[in-house]
Structures are given as C-alpha cells and as structure tokens.
Short mmCIF file of N, CA, C and O in Angstrom, two decimals:
data_model
loop_
_atom_site.label_atom_id
_atom_site.label_comp_id
_atom_site.label_asym_id
_atom_site.label_seq_id
_atom_site.Cartn_x
_atom_site.Cartn_y
_atom_site.Cartn_z
N MET Z 29 0.85 -1.17 0.00
CA MET Z 29 0.00 0.00 0.00
C MET Z 29 0.90 1.24 0.00
O MET Z 29 1.82 1.34 0.78
N GLU Z 30 0.59 2.19 -0.87
CA GLU Z 30 1.35 3.43 -1.00
C GLU Z 30 0.54 4.59 -0.43
O GLU Z 30 -0.68 4.65 -0.60
N PRO Z 31 1.20 5.53 0.28
CA PRO Z 31 0.47 6.71 0.77
C PRO Z 31 0.03 7.58 -0.40
O PRO Z 31 0.75 7.72 -1.39
N VAL Z 32 -1.17 8.15 -0.28
CA VAL Z 32 -1.70 9.01 -1.33
C VAL Z 32 -0.96 10.35 -1.32
O VAL Z 32 -0.71 10.94 -2.35
N GLY Z 33 -0.62 10.85 -0.15
CA GLY Z 33 0.09 12.12 -0.05
C GLY Z 33 0.62 12.28 1.36
O GLY Z 33 0.36 11.46 2.23
N GLU Z 34 1.39 13.33 1.58
CA GLU Z 34 1.92 13.61 2.90
C GLU Z 34 1.32 14.91 3.41
O GLU Z 34 1.07 15.83 2.64
N LEU Z 35 1.12 14.96 4.74
CA LEU Z 35 0.61 16.19 5.34
C LEU Z 35 1.76 17.14 5.60
O LEU Z 35 2.81 16.75 6.10
N ASP Z 36 1.57 18.36 5.27
CA ASP Z 36 2.55 19.41 5.55
C ASP Z 36 2.29 19.94 6.95
O ASP Z 36 1.14 20.09 7.37
N ASP Z 37 3.36 20.22 7.70
CA ASP Z 37 3.18 20.76 9.06
C ASP Z 37 2.43 22.09 9.07
O ASP Z 37 1.87 22.49 10.08
N ASP Z 38 2.44 22.81 7.97
CA ASP Z 38 1.72 24.09 7.91
C ASP Z 38 0.27 23.92 7.51
O ASP Z 38 -0.48 24.89 7.44
N ASP Z 39 -0.15 22.71 7.22
CA ASP Z 39 -1.54 22.43 6.86
C ASP Z 39 -2.43 22.71 8.08
O ASP Z 39 -2.16 22.26 9.18
N ALA Z 40 -3.52 23.44 7.88
CA ALA Z 40 -4.39 23.84 9.00
C ALA Z 40 -5.06 22.65 9.67
O ALA Z 40 -5.51 22.76 10.81
N ASP Z 41 -5.14 21.49 9.01
CA ASP Z 41 -5.83 20.35 9.60
C ASP Z 41 -4.91 19.46 10.43
O ASP Z 41 -5.37 18.48 11.03
N VAL Z 42 -3.62 19.76 10.49
CA VAL Z 42 -2.70 18.95 11.28
C VAL Z 42 -2.98 19.19 12.77
O VAL Z 42 -3.11 20.32 13.21
N LEU Z 43 -3.08 18.10 13.55
CA LEU Z 43 -3.43 18.22 14.97
C LEU Z 43 -2.42 19.05 15.75
O LEU Z 43 -2.76 19.64 16.77
N ARG Z 44 -1.18 19.12 15.30
CA ARG Z 44 -0.18 19.92 15.99
C ARG Z 44 -0.65 21.36 16.17
O ARG Z 44 -0.29 22.04 17.12
N HIS Z 45 -1.47 21.83 15.27
CA HIS Z 45 -1.95 23.22 15.34
C HIS Z 45 -2.95 23.44 16.47
O HIS Z 45 -3.34 24.56 16.73
N ARG Z 46 -3.34 22.40 17.17
CA ARG Z 46 -4.25 22.55 18.30
C ARG Z 46 -3.49 22.69 19.61
O ARG Z 46 -4.06 22.64 20.68
N GLU Z 47 -2.15 22.87 19.54
CA GLU Z 47 -1.35 23.02 20.75
C GLU Z 47 -1.71 24.30 21.49
O GLU Z 47 -2.12 25.30 20.90
N ASP Z 48 -1.52 24.26 22.81
CA ASP Z 48 -1.74 25.43 23.64
C ASP Z 48 -0.69 26.49 23.32
O ASP Z 48 0.41 26.19 22.88
N HIS Z 49 -1.02 27.75 23.61
CA HIS Z 49 -0.10 28.85 23.36
C HIS Z 49 -0.19 29.84 24.53
O HIS Z 49 -1.28 30.26 24.89
N LEU Z 50 0.95 30.18 25.12
CA LEU Z 50 1.02 31.15 26.21
C LEU Z 50 1.88 32.31 25.74
O LEU Z 50 3.02 32.10 25.31
N ALA Z 51 1.34 33.54 25.80
CA ALA Z 51 2.06 34.72 25.33
C ALA Z 51 2.14 35.77 26.42
O ALA Z 51 1.24 35.90 27.24
N VAL Z 52 3.21 36.53 26.41
CA VAL Z 52 3.37 37.69 27.29
C VAL Z 52 2.73 38.88 26.59
O VAL Z 52 2.92 39.08 25.39
N VAL Z 53 1.95 39.67 27.33
CA VAL Z 53 1.26 40.83 26.78
C VAL Z 53 1.73 42.08 27.51
O VAL Z 53 1.70 42.14 28.74
N LEU Z 54 2.18 43.08 26.76
CA LEU Z 54 2.63 44.35 27.31
C LEU Z 54 1.82 45.48 26.67
O LEU Z 54 1.43 45.37 25.51
N GLY Z 55 1.57 46.55 27.42
CA GLY Z 55 0.84 47.66 26.86
C GLY Z 55 0.92 48.91 27.71
O GLY Z 55 1.36 48.87 28.86
N LEU Z 56 0.51 50.02 27.15
CA LEU Z 56 0.45 51.31 27.83
C LEU Z 56 -0.95 51.87 27.66
O LEU Z 56 -1.59 51.66 26.64
N GLY Z 57 -1.42 52.60 28.67
CA GLY Z 57 -2.74 53.21 28.58
C GLY Z 57 -2.76 54.59 29.22
O GLY Z 57 -1.99 54.86 30.14
N LEU Z 58 -3.61 55.47 28.73
CA LEU Z 58 -3.80 56.80 29.30
C LEU Z 58 -5.28 57.11 29.26
O LEU Z 58 -5.94 56.93 28.23
N LEU Z 59 -5.82 57.55 30.39
CA LEU Z 59 -7.23 57.87 30.51
C LEU Z 59 -7.37 59.25 31.12
O LEU Z 59 -6.73 59.55 32.14
N ALA Z 60 -8.17 60.12 30.52
CA ALA Z 60 -8.45 61.44 31.05
C ALA Z 60 -9.80 61.41 31.76
O ALA Z 60 -10.76 60.85 31.24
N LEU Z 61 -9.85 61.98 32.96
CA LEU Z 61 -11.07 62.00 33.78
C LEU Z 61 -11.46 63.44 34.10
O LEU Z 61 -10.61 64.31 34.19
N ARG Z 62 -12.75 63.66 34.32
CA ARG Z 62 -13.23 64.97 34.77
C ARG Z 62 -14.26 64.74 35.86
O ARG Z 62 -15.22 64.00 35.69
N ARG Z 63 -14.04 65.38 37.00
CA ARG Z 63 -14.98 65.30 38.13
C ARG Z 63 -15.70 66.64 38.23
O ARG Z 63 -15.06 67.69 38.21
N THR Z 64 -17.02 66.59 38.32
CA THR Z 64 -17.85 67.80 38.44
C THR Z 64 -18.72 67.68 39.68
O THR Z 64 -19.27 66.61 39.94
N GLY Z 65 -18.84 68.77 40.43
CA GLY Z 65 -19.67 68.73 41.63
C GLY Z 65 -19.97 70.13 42.13
O GLY Z 65 -19.37 71.11 41.71
N ALA Z 66 -20.92 70.18 43.05
CA ALA Z 66 -21.31 71.46 43.66
C ALA Z 66 -20.57 71.65 44.98
O ALA Z 66 -20.49 70.74 45.79
N ILE Z 67 -20.01 72.82 45.17
CA ILE Z 67 -19.31 73.17 46.41
C ILE Z 67 -20.00 74.40 46.98
O ILE Z 67 -20.26 75.38 46.27
N GLU Z 68 -20.27 74.35 48.28
CA GLU Z 68 -20.93 75.47 48.95
C GLU Z 68 -19.96 76.10 49.94
O GLU Z 68 -19.39 75.42 50.79
N ALA Z 69 -19.76 77.42 49.81
CA ALA Z 69 -18.88 78.17 50.71
C ALA Z 69 -19.53 79.51 51.01
O ALA Z 69 -19.95 80.22 50.09
N SER Z 70 -19.65 79.85 52.29
CA SER Z 70 -20.27 81.11 52.73
C SER Z 70 -21.66 81.28 52.17
O SER Z 70 -22.07 82.37 51.77
N GLY Z 71 -22.41 80.19 52.07
CA GLY Z 71 -23.79 80.23 51.60
C GLY Z 71 -23.93 80.34 50.09
O GLY Z 71 -25.03 80.45 49.58
N ILE Z 72 -22.82 80.33 49.37
CA ILE Z 72 -22.86 80.43 47.91
C ILE Z 72 -22.49 79.06 47.33
O ILE Z 72 -21.45 78.49 47.67
N ARG Z 73 -23.35 78.58 46.47
CA ARG Z 73 -23.13 77.27 45.85
C ARG Z 73 -22.61 77.47 44.43
O ARG Z 73 -23.19 78.23 43.65
N SER Z 74 -21.52 76.77 44.10
CA SER Z 74 -20.97 76.88 42.74
C SER Z 74 -20.61 75.49 42.23
O SER Z 74 -20.28 74.59 43.00
N ILE Z 75 -20.67 75.37 40.94
CA ILE Z 75 -20.30 74.12 40.28
C ILE Z 75 -18.81 74.20 39.94
O ILE Z 75 -18.36 75.17 39.33
N GLN Z 76 -18.06 73.17 40.33
CA GLN Z 76 -16.61 73.13 40.09
C GLN Z 76 -16.24 71.87 39.32
O GLN Z 76 -16.96 70.88 39.35
N GLU Z 77 -15.10 71.93 38.67
CA GLU Z 77 -14.59 70.77 37.93
C GLU Z 77 -13.14 70.51 38.32
O GLU Z 77 -12.43 71.42 38.75
N GLN Z 78 -12.73 69.25 38.17
CA GLN Z 78 -11.34 68.88 38.39
C GLN Z 78 -10.95 67.86 37.32
O GLN Z 78 -11.67 66.90 37.08
N ASN Z 79 -9.82 68.10 36.66
CA ASN Z 79 -9.32 67.18 35.65
C ASN Z 79 -8.31 66.22 36.27
O ASN Z 79 -7.55 66.60 37.16
N GLY Z 80 -8.31 64.99 35.79
CA GLY Z 80 -7.36 64.00 36.27
C GLY Z 80 -6.92 63.09 35.13
O GLY Z 80 -7.57 63.02 34.09
N TYR Z 81 -5.80 62.43 35.35
CA TYR Z 81 -5.24 61.54 34.33
C TYR Z 81 -4.76 60.26 35.01
O TYR Z 81 -4.18 60.30 36.09
N VAL Z 82 -5.02 59.13 34.36
CA VAL Z 82 -4.55 57.84 34.85
C VAL Z 82 -3.66 57.25 33.76
O VAL Z 82 -4.09 57.09 32.62
N GLY Z 83 -2.44 56.94 34.13
CA GLY Z 83 -1.51 56.27 33.22
C GLY Z 83 -1.29 54.85 33.72
O GLY Z 83 -1.12 54.64 34.93
N THR Z 84 -1.33 53.86 32.84
CA THR Z 84 -1.13 52.47 33.24
C THR Z 84 -0.12 51.78 32.32
O THR Z 84 0.03 52.15 31.16
N VAL Z 85 0.51 50.79 32.88
CA VAL Z 85 1.36 49.88 32.13
C VAL Z 85 0.72 48.50 32.29
O VAL Z 85 0.34 48.13 33.40
N ARG Z 86 0.54 47.77 31.23
CA ARG Z 86 -0.07 46.43 31.30
C ARG Z 86 1.04 45.39 31.14
O ARG Z 86 1.78 45.40 30.17
N VAL Z 87 1.12 44.49 32.14
CA VAL Z 87 2.07 43.38 32.08
C VAL Z 87 1.29 42.13 32.42
O VAL Z 87 0.75 42.01 33.53
N GLY Z 88 1.19 41.20 31.47
CA GLY Z 88 0.37 40.02 31.74
C GLY Z 88 0.68 38.87 30.82
O GLY Z 88 1.66 38.87 30.08
N VAL Z 89 -0.19 37.88 30.90
CA VAL Z 89 -0.08 36.69 30.06
C VAL Z 89 -1.42 36.43 29.38
O VAL Z 89 -2.48 36.81 29.89
N GLN Z 90 -1.35 35.78 28.24
CA GLN Z 90 -2.55 35.40 27.49
C GLN Z 90 -2.41 33.94 27.09
O GLN Z 90 -1.39 33.54 26.55
N TYR Z 91 -3.43 33.16 27.38
CA TYR Z 91 -3.43 31.73 27.11
C TYR Z 91 -4.46 31.40 26.04
O TYR Z 91 -5.64 31.72 26.19
N SER Z 92 -4.01 30.79 24.95
CA SER Z 92 -4.90 30.33 23.88
C SER Z 92 -4.86 28.81 23.85
O SER Z 92 -3.84 28.23 23.49
N PRO Z 93 -5.95 28.16 24.26
CA PRO Z 93 -5.92 26.70 24.36
C PRO Z 93 -5.96 25.95 23.03
O PRO Z 93 -5.51 24.84 22.95
N TRP Z 94 -6.49 26.54 21.98
CA TRP Z 94 -6.57 25.84 20.69
C TRP Z 94 -6.92 26.83 19.59
O TRP Z 94 -7.24 27.99 19.84
N LEU Z 95 -6.86 26.36 18.37
CA LEU Z 95 -7.24 27.17 17.21
C LEU Z 95 -8.55 26.66 16.64
O LEU Z 95 -8.84 25.47 16.71
N LEU Z 96 -9.34 27.56 16.11
CA LEU Z 96 -10.62 27.21 15.47
C LEU Z 96 -10.55 27.54 13.99
O LEU Z 96 -9.82 28.44 13.58
N PHE Z 97 -11.34 26.86 13.19
CA PHE Z 97 -11.45 27.14 11.76
C PHE Z 97 -10.06 27.15 11.12
O PHE Z 97 -9.66 28.12 10.49
N GLY Z 98 -9.33 26.06 11.32
CA GLY Z 98 -7.96 26.02 10.82
C GLY Z 98 -7.10 26.89 11.71
O GLY Z 98 -7.03 26.68 12.90
N ASP Z 99 -6.50 27.91 11.16
CA ASP Z 99 -5.71 28.83 11.97
C ASP Z 99 -6.29 30.25 11.88
O ASP Z 99 -5.61 31.22 12.08
N ARG Z 100 -7.58 30.37 11.61
CA ARG Z 100 -8.21 31.68 11.43
C ARG Z 100 -8.68 32.34 12.73
O ARG Z 100 -8.83 33.54 12.78
N ALA Z 101 -8.94 31.56 13.78
CA ALA Z 101 -9.45 32.14 15.03
C ALA Z 101 -8.91 31.37 16.23
O ALA Z 101 -8.68 30.17 16.16
N ALA Z 102 -8.73 32.10 17.34
CA ALA Z 102 -8.24 31.47 18.57
C ALA Z 102 -8.89 32.12 19.77
O ALA Z 102 -8.76 33.33 19.97
N PRO Z 103 -9.62 31.36 20.60
CA PRO Z 103 -10.14 31.92 21.84
C PRO Z 103 -8.98 32.10 22.81
O PRO Z 103 -7.94 31.44 22.68
N TYR Z 104 -9.13 33.03 23.77
CA TYR Z 104 -8.05 33.25 24.73
C TYR Z 104 -8.61 33.68 26.08
O TYR Z 104 -9.73 34.17 26.20
N ALA Z 105 -7.79 33.47 27.11
CA ALA Z 105 -8.03 34.00 28.46
C ALA Z 105 -6.78 34.79 28.82
O ALA Z 105 -5.66 34.40 28.47
N ALA Z 106 -6.96 35.92 29.51
CA ALA Z 106 -5.83 36.79 29.81
C ALA Z 106 -5.91 37.30 31.24
O ALA Z 106 -7.00 37.45 31.81
N ALA Z 107 -4.76 37.56 31.82
CA ALA Z 107 -4.65 38.17 33.15
C ALA Z 107 -3.46 39.12 33.12
O ALA Z 107 -2.43 38.82 32.50
N ALA Z 108 -3.60 40.27 33.78
CA ALA Z 108 -2.52 41.25 33.78
C ALA Z 108 -2.57 42.09 35.05
O ALA Z 108 -3.64 42.29 35.63
N VAL Z 109 -1.42 42.56 35.46
CA VAL Z 109 -1.35 43.59 36.50
C VAL Z 109 -1.20 44.92 35.78
O VAL Z 109 -0.64 44.98 34.68
N LEU Z 110 -1.73 45.97 36.38
CA LEU Z 110 -1.75 47.29 35.75
C LEU Z 110 -1.12 48.33 36.68
O LEU Z 110 -1.84 49.11 37.32
N PRO Z 111 0.21 48.36 36.81
CA PRO Z 111 0.81 49.43 37.62
C PRO Z 111 0.30 50.77 37.10
O PRO Z 111 0.42 51.06 35.91
N SER Z 112 -0.31 51.57 37.99
CA SER Z 112 -1.02 52.78 37.56
C SER Z 112 -0.63 53.99 38.39
O SER Z 112 -0.29 53.87 39.56
N MET Z 113 -0.73 55.17 37.77
CA MET Z 113 -0.54 56.43 38.48
C MET Z 113 -1.72 57.34 38.17
O MET Z 113 -2.09 57.49 37.00
N LEU Z 114 -2.32 57.91 39.21
CA LEU Z 114 -3.43 58.85 39.09
C LEU Z 114 -2.91 60.23 39.46
O LEU Z 114 -2.32 60.40 40.54
N ILE Z 115 -3.11 61.20 38.58
CA ILE Z 115 -2.68 62.57 38.82
C ILE Z 115 -3.87 63.49 38.60
O ILE Z 115 -4.52 63.42 37.56
N THR Z 116 -4.17 64.35 39.59
CA THR Z 116 -5.22 65.36 39.42
C THR Z 116 -4.60 66.74 39.59
O THR Z 116 -3.63 66.91 40.32
N ARG Z 117 -5.21 67.71 38.95
CA ARG Z 117 -4.76 69.09 39.05
C ARG Z 117 -5.44 69.76 40.24
O ARG Z 117 -6.54 69.37 40.63
N PRO Z 118 -4.83 70.77 40.81
CA PRO Z 118 -5.47 71.49 41.91
C PRO Z 118 -6.82 72.09 41.48
O PRO Z 118 -6.97 72.53 40.35
N SER Z 119 -7.78 72.05 42.40
CA SER Z 119 -9.10 72.61 42.13
C SER Z 119 -9.76 72.97 43.46
O SER Z 119 -9.15 72.83 44.52
N ALA Z 120 -11.03 73.34 43.40
CA ALA Z 120 -11.77 73.63 44.62
C ALA Z 120 -11.99 72.37 45.45
O ALA Z 120 -12.26 72.43 46.64
N PHE Z 121 -11.88 71.19 44.83
CA PHE Z 121 -12.05 69.92 45.55
C PHE Z 121 -10.86 69.62 46.45
O PHE Z 121 -11.00 69.18 47.57
N ASP Z 122 -9.65 69.79 45.91
CA ASP Z 122 -8.44 69.51 46.69
C ASP Z 122 -7.25 70.18 46.00
O ASP Z 122 -7.38 70.85 44.98
N ASP Z 123 -6.06 69.98 46.58
CA ASP Z 123 -4.85 70.60 46.04
C ASP Z 123 -4.22 69.81 44.91
O ASP Z 123 -3.13 70.12 44.47
N GLY Z 124 -4.89 68.76 44.47
CA GLY Z 124 -4.33 67.89 43.46
C GLY Z 124 -3.60 66.73 44.12
O GLY Z 124 -3.12 66.86 45.24
N VAL Z 125 -3.56 65.60 43.45
CA VAL Z 125 -2.92 64.42 44.02
C VAL Z 125 -2.06 63.73 42.98
O VAL Z 125 -2.24 63.92 41.78
N SER Z 126 -1.14 62.94 43.47
CA SER Z 126 -0.34 62.03 42.65
C SER Z 126 -0.28 60.73 43.43
O SER Z 126 0.38 60.65 44.45
N GLU Z 127 -1.03 59.72 42.95
CA GLU Z 127 -1.16 58.46 43.67
C GLU Z 127 -0.83 57.30 42.75
O GLU Z 127 -0.99 57.40 41.54
N SER Z 128 -0.40 56.19 43.34
CA SER Z 128 -0.09 55.00 42.55
C SER Z 128 -0.76 53.78 43.15
O SER Z 128 -1.15 53.77 44.32
N GLY Z 129 -0.89 52.74 42.35
CA GLY Z 129 -1.51 51.50 42.80
C GLY Z 129 -1.26 50.38 41.81
O GLY Z 129 -0.60 50.56 40.79
N LEU Z 130 -1.82 49.21 42.13
CA LEU Z 130 -1.59 48.02 41.31
C LEU Z 130 -2.89 47.25 41.08
O LEU Z 130 -3.09 46.17 41.59
N PRO Z 131 -3.84 47.82 40.28
CA PRO Z 131 -5.04 47.07 39.92
C PRO Z 131 -4.68 45.88 39.03
O PRO Z 131 -3.56 45.78 38.52
N PHE Z 132 -5.64 44.97 38.84
CA PHE Z 132 -5.42 43.85 37.93
C PHE Z 132 -6.59 43.72 36.97
O PHE Z 132 -7.66 44.27 37.20
N GLU Z 133 -6.37 42.99 35.89
CA GLU Z 133 -7.35 42.85 34.82
C GLU Z 133 -7.47 41.37 34.44
O GLU Z 133 -6.47 40.68 34.33
N LEU Z 134 -8.70 40.92 34.25
CA LEU Z 134 -8.99 39.58 33.75
C LEU Z 134 -9.78 39.73 32.46
O LEU Z 134 -10.61 40.64 32.35
N GLY Z 135 -9.56 38.83 31.51
CA GLY Z 135 -10.29 38.95 30.26
C GLY Z 135 -10.39 37.64 29.52
O GLY Z 135 -9.70 36.67 29.82
N ALA Z 136 -11.28 37.64 28.54
CA ALA Z 136 -11.47 36.50 27.64
C ALA Z 136 -11.94 37.04 26.31
O ALA Z 136 -12.57 38.10 26.25
N GLY Z 137 -11.61 36.32 25.24
CA GLY Z 137 -12.03 36.81 23.94
C GLY Z 137 -11.67 35.88 22.81
O GLY Z 137 -11.35 34.70 23.02
N LEU Z 138 -11.71 36.43 21.62
CA LEU Z 138 -11.44 35.67 20.40
C LEU Z 138 -10.57 36.53 19.49
O LEU Z 138 -10.90 37.69 19.23
N LEU Z 139 -9.45 35.96 19.02
CA LEU Z 139 -8.61 36.61 18.03
C LEU Z 139 -8.94 36.03 16.66
O LEU Z 139 -8.88 34.81 16.47
N VAL Z 140 -9.33 36.87 15.73
CA VAL Z 140 -9.69 36.43 14.37
C VAL Z 140 -8.64 36.99 13.42
O VAL Z 140 -8.47 38.21 13.33
N ARG Z 141 -7.94 36.10 12.73
CA ARG Z 141 -6.87 36.54 11.84
C ARG Z 141 -7.44 37.20 10.59
O ARG Z 141 -8.27 36.61 9.89
N ILE Z 142 -6.98 38.43 10.32
CA ILE Z 142 -7.39 39.17 9.13
C ILE Z 142 -6.39 38.90 8.00
O ILE Z 142 -6.76 38.64 6.87
N SER Z 143 -5.11 39.00 8.32
CA SER Z 143 -4.04 38.65 7.40
C SER Z 143 -2.94 38.01 8.24
O SER Z 143 -3.09 37.88 9.46
N LYS Z 144 -1.84 37.63 7.64
CA LYS Z 144 -0.83 36.85 8.36
C LYS Z 144 -0.39 37.52 9.69
O LYS Z 144 -0.45 36.89 10.72
N PRO Z 145 0.00 38.79 9.74
CA PRO Z 145 0.41 39.33 11.03
C PRO Z 145 -0.68 40.09 11.79
O PRO Z 145 -0.49 40.48 12.92
N VAL Z 146 -1.85 40.31 11.20
CA VAL Z 146 -2.87 41.19 11.79
C VAL Z 146 -4.09 40.38 12.23
O VAL Z 146 -4.60 39.56 11.47
N SER Z 147 -4.57 40.64 13.47
CA SER Z 147 -5.75 39.95 14.00
C SER Z 147 -6.74 40.95 14.57
O SER Z 147 -6.36 42.00 15.09
N LEU Z 148 -8.02 40.61 14.49
CA LEU Z 148 -9.09 41.36 15.12
C LEU Z 148 -9.30 40.77 16.52
O LEU Z 148 -9.42 39.56 16.66
N ASP Z 149 -9.32 41.61 17.55
CA ASP Z 149 -9.46 41.17 18.94
C ASP Z 149 -10.85 41.55 19.43
O ASP Z 149 -11.21 42.72 19.48
N LEU Z 150 -11.67 40.56 19.77
CA LEU Z 150 -13.02 40.77 20.32
C LEU Z 150 -13.07 40.09 21.68
O LEU Z 150 -12.78 38.91 21.80
N GLY Z 151 -13.43 40.84 22.73
CA GLY Z 151 -13.42 40.22 24.06
C GLY Z 151 -14.11 41.04 25.12
O GLY Z 151 -14.71 42.09 24.85
N VAL Z 152 -14.01 40.55 26.35
CA VAL Z 152 -14.54 41.24 27.54
C VAL Z 152 -13.41 41.39 28.55
O VAL Z 152 -12.47 40.58 28.57
N ARG Z 153 -13.50 42.42 29.39
CA ARG Z 153 -12.48 42.70 30.40
C ARG Z 153 -13.13 43.07 31.72
O ARG Z 153 -14.16 43.72 31.75
N GLN Z 154 -12.49 42.68 32.81
CA GLN Z 154 -12.89 43.07 34.17
C GLN Z 154 -11.65 43.63 34.85
O GLN Z 154 -10.62 42.98 34.90
N VAL Z 155 -11.74 44.86 35.36
CA VAL Z 155 -10.63 45.50 36.06
C VAL Z 155 -11.04 45.71 37.51
O VAL Z 155 -12.14 46.21 37.78
N LEU Z 156 -10.17 45.33 38.43
CA LEU Z 156 -10.42 45.49 39.86
C LEU Z 156 -9.15 45.97 40.55
O LEU Z 156 -8.06 45.61 40.13
N GLY Z 157 -9.31 46.76 41.60
CA GLY Z 157 -8.15 47.18 42.38
C GLY Z 157 -8.29 48.59 42.91
O GLY Z 157 -9.34 49.21 42.81
N ARG Z 158 -7.21 49.08 43.49
CA ARG Z 158 -7.18 50.41 44.09
C ARG Z 158 -5.93 51.16 43.65
O ARG Z 158 -4.88 50.59 43.46
N VAL Z 159 -6.09 52.46 43.53
CA VAL Z 159 -4.96 53.38 43.39
C VAL Z 159 -5.14 54.36 44.55
O VAL Z 159 -5.99 55.24 44.49
N GLN Z 160 -4.37 54.11 45.63
CA GLN Z 160 -4.50 54.82 46.91
C GLN Z 160 -5.96 54.78 47.38
O GLN Z 160 -6.48 53.72 47.65
N GLU Z 161 -6.66 55.89 47.39
CA GLU Z 161 -8.03 55.96 47.89
C GLU Z 161 -9.08 55.78 46.80
O GLU Z 161 -10.26 55.84 47.06
N SER Z 162 -8.66 55.57 45.57
CA SER Z 162 -9.60 55.46 44.45
C SER Z 162 -9.81 53.99 44.07
O SER Z 162 -8.85 53.27 43.82
N GLU Z 163 -11.08 53.57 44.03
CA GLU Z 163 -11.43 52.21 43.61
C GLU Z 163 -11.45 52.13 42.09
O GLU Z 163 -12.01 53.00 41.43
N PHE Z 164 -10.85 51.09 41.56
CA PHE Z 164 -10.92 50.81 40.13
C PHE Z 164 -11.76 49.56 39.96
O PHE Z 164 -11.35 48.48 40.34
N GLN Z 165 -12.95 49.72 39.41
CA GLN Z 165 -13.83 48.59 39.11
C GLN Z 165 -14.48 48.87 37.78
O GLN Z 165 -15.11 49.90 37.60
N GLY Z 166 -14.31 47.96 36.88
CA GLY Z 166 -14.91 48.17 35.58
C GLY Z 166 -15.07 46.87 34.82
O GLY Z 166 -14.31 45.93 34.99
N PHE Z 167 -16.10 46.83 33.99
CA PHE Z 167 -16.35 45.70 33.11
C PHE Z 167 -16.65 46.28 31.74
O PHE Z 167 -17.41 47.25 31.64
N GLY Z 168 -16.04 45.73 30.72
CA GLY Z 168 -16.30 46.30 29.41
C GLY Z 168 -16.01 45.34 28.28
O GLY Z 168 -15.45 44.26 28.47
N LEU Z 169 -16.42 45.77 27.10
CA LEU Z 169 -16.17 45.04 25.87
C LEU Z 169 -14.90 45.59 25.24
O LEU Z 169 -14.58 46.77 25.38
N ARG Z 170 -14.21 44.73 24.53
CA ARG Z 170 -12.97 45.13 23.90
C ARG Z 170 -13.05 44.76 22.43
O ARG Z 170 -13.42 43.65 22.07
N ALA Z 171 -12.67 45.69 21.57
CA ALA Z 171 -12.57 45.41 20.14
C ALA Z 171 -11.38 46.21 19.63
O ALA Z 171 -11.22 47.38 19.97
N GLY Z 172 -10.52 45.56 18.89
CA GLY Z 172 -9.33 46.25 18.39
C GLY Z 172 -8.61 45.40 17.37
O GLY Z 172 -9.00 44.29 17.06
N VAL Z 173 -7.53 45.96 16.87
CA VAL Z 173 -6.69 45.29 15.90
C VAL Z 173 -5.35 45.03 16.56
O VAL Z 173 -4.80 45.92 17.21
N ARG Z 174 -4.83 43.82 16.43
CA ARG Z 174 -3.53 43.46 16.99
C ARG Z 174 -2.54 43.14 15.87
O ARG Z 174 -2.91 42.52 14.88
N PHE Z 175 -1.31 43.58 16.09
CA PHE Z 175 -0.23 43.23 15.16
C PHE Z 175 1.08 43.24 15.94
O PHE Z 175 1.22 43.98 16.91
N PRO Z 176 2.01 42.40 15.56
CA PRO Z 176 3.30 42.33 16.27
C PRO Z 176 4.15 43.55 15.95
O PRO Z 176 4.07 44.11 14.86
N ILE Z 177 4.98 43.95 16.94
CA ILE Z 177 5.92 45.05 16.68
C ILE Z 177 7.33 44.58 16.92
O ILE Z 177 7.58 43.58 17.51
#
C-alpha cells in the first residue's frame, strides 16, 4: 500500500496546530477624567470641575488553548497587572494628588486573523483594584486590531 500524499506541518488540519499557546502581553494606557460637583462656601453654591489623568502599564499573560477554523481564530483567556498612576490638578475639591496603585485585569475573547500578522481582537475585560483611595472597578467590551511590533 502506498500513501496518497503527505501532510505538511503548515496544513491547517494537522493536529499539531491545536497546541496550547502562552504569550506575554505588554501595553500602555492613558485615561483622562473629569470630576464635576457642587461646592458650597459662605452660603454660595458653585459648580466646580477637576481634571485627572490615569496612566497604566499592562504586564500580563494570554493563554490560547486551541485554534478554530484552521488557523483563522483562537479563543483566549488573559490576566494582567496594571501598575497605575493617578494625577489630578489642583481645584476647589483639593490641592491635586499624585497616587499610585496596582489594579489587575482579567479577560477572555477571540482573536480572528485578518491577514498573516494582523488579527481582530473581540473580548470582555474586568478591572479590579485600588490606586490609593480610588477604587478601580470596571467591566467592558474590547474590540481592536492586533499586530506584532
């Protein structure tokens, strides 16, 4: 009996392509905030604002247990720590602050390959933690384009 053909390791149907994959994920983020409120002094009430900025660094891992549809899509789970700094400008609320903390982020999603190096990232994220006296709690949807640098 003669083999009809040989499988190429790059063939999408080869079981080797279902291997697990663990990747390191790095990133930077910047968020601008504005706080608005009423302050009463000497019987006079006025509306005041305060601007703030949060800078974060993302350091984490992403685990993809298998590939779907050949090598076109991969579900993933991710976890990261987010060393963060919160800076506010002086206002009627306070003299301004510079605080740091270490919130963390959990996520899950699907990477869909658009072309060889470019993927569409669709997922959900949960952020929890504190930066000094400020609570960081958030849940959101994520959509973006990923490419290696």
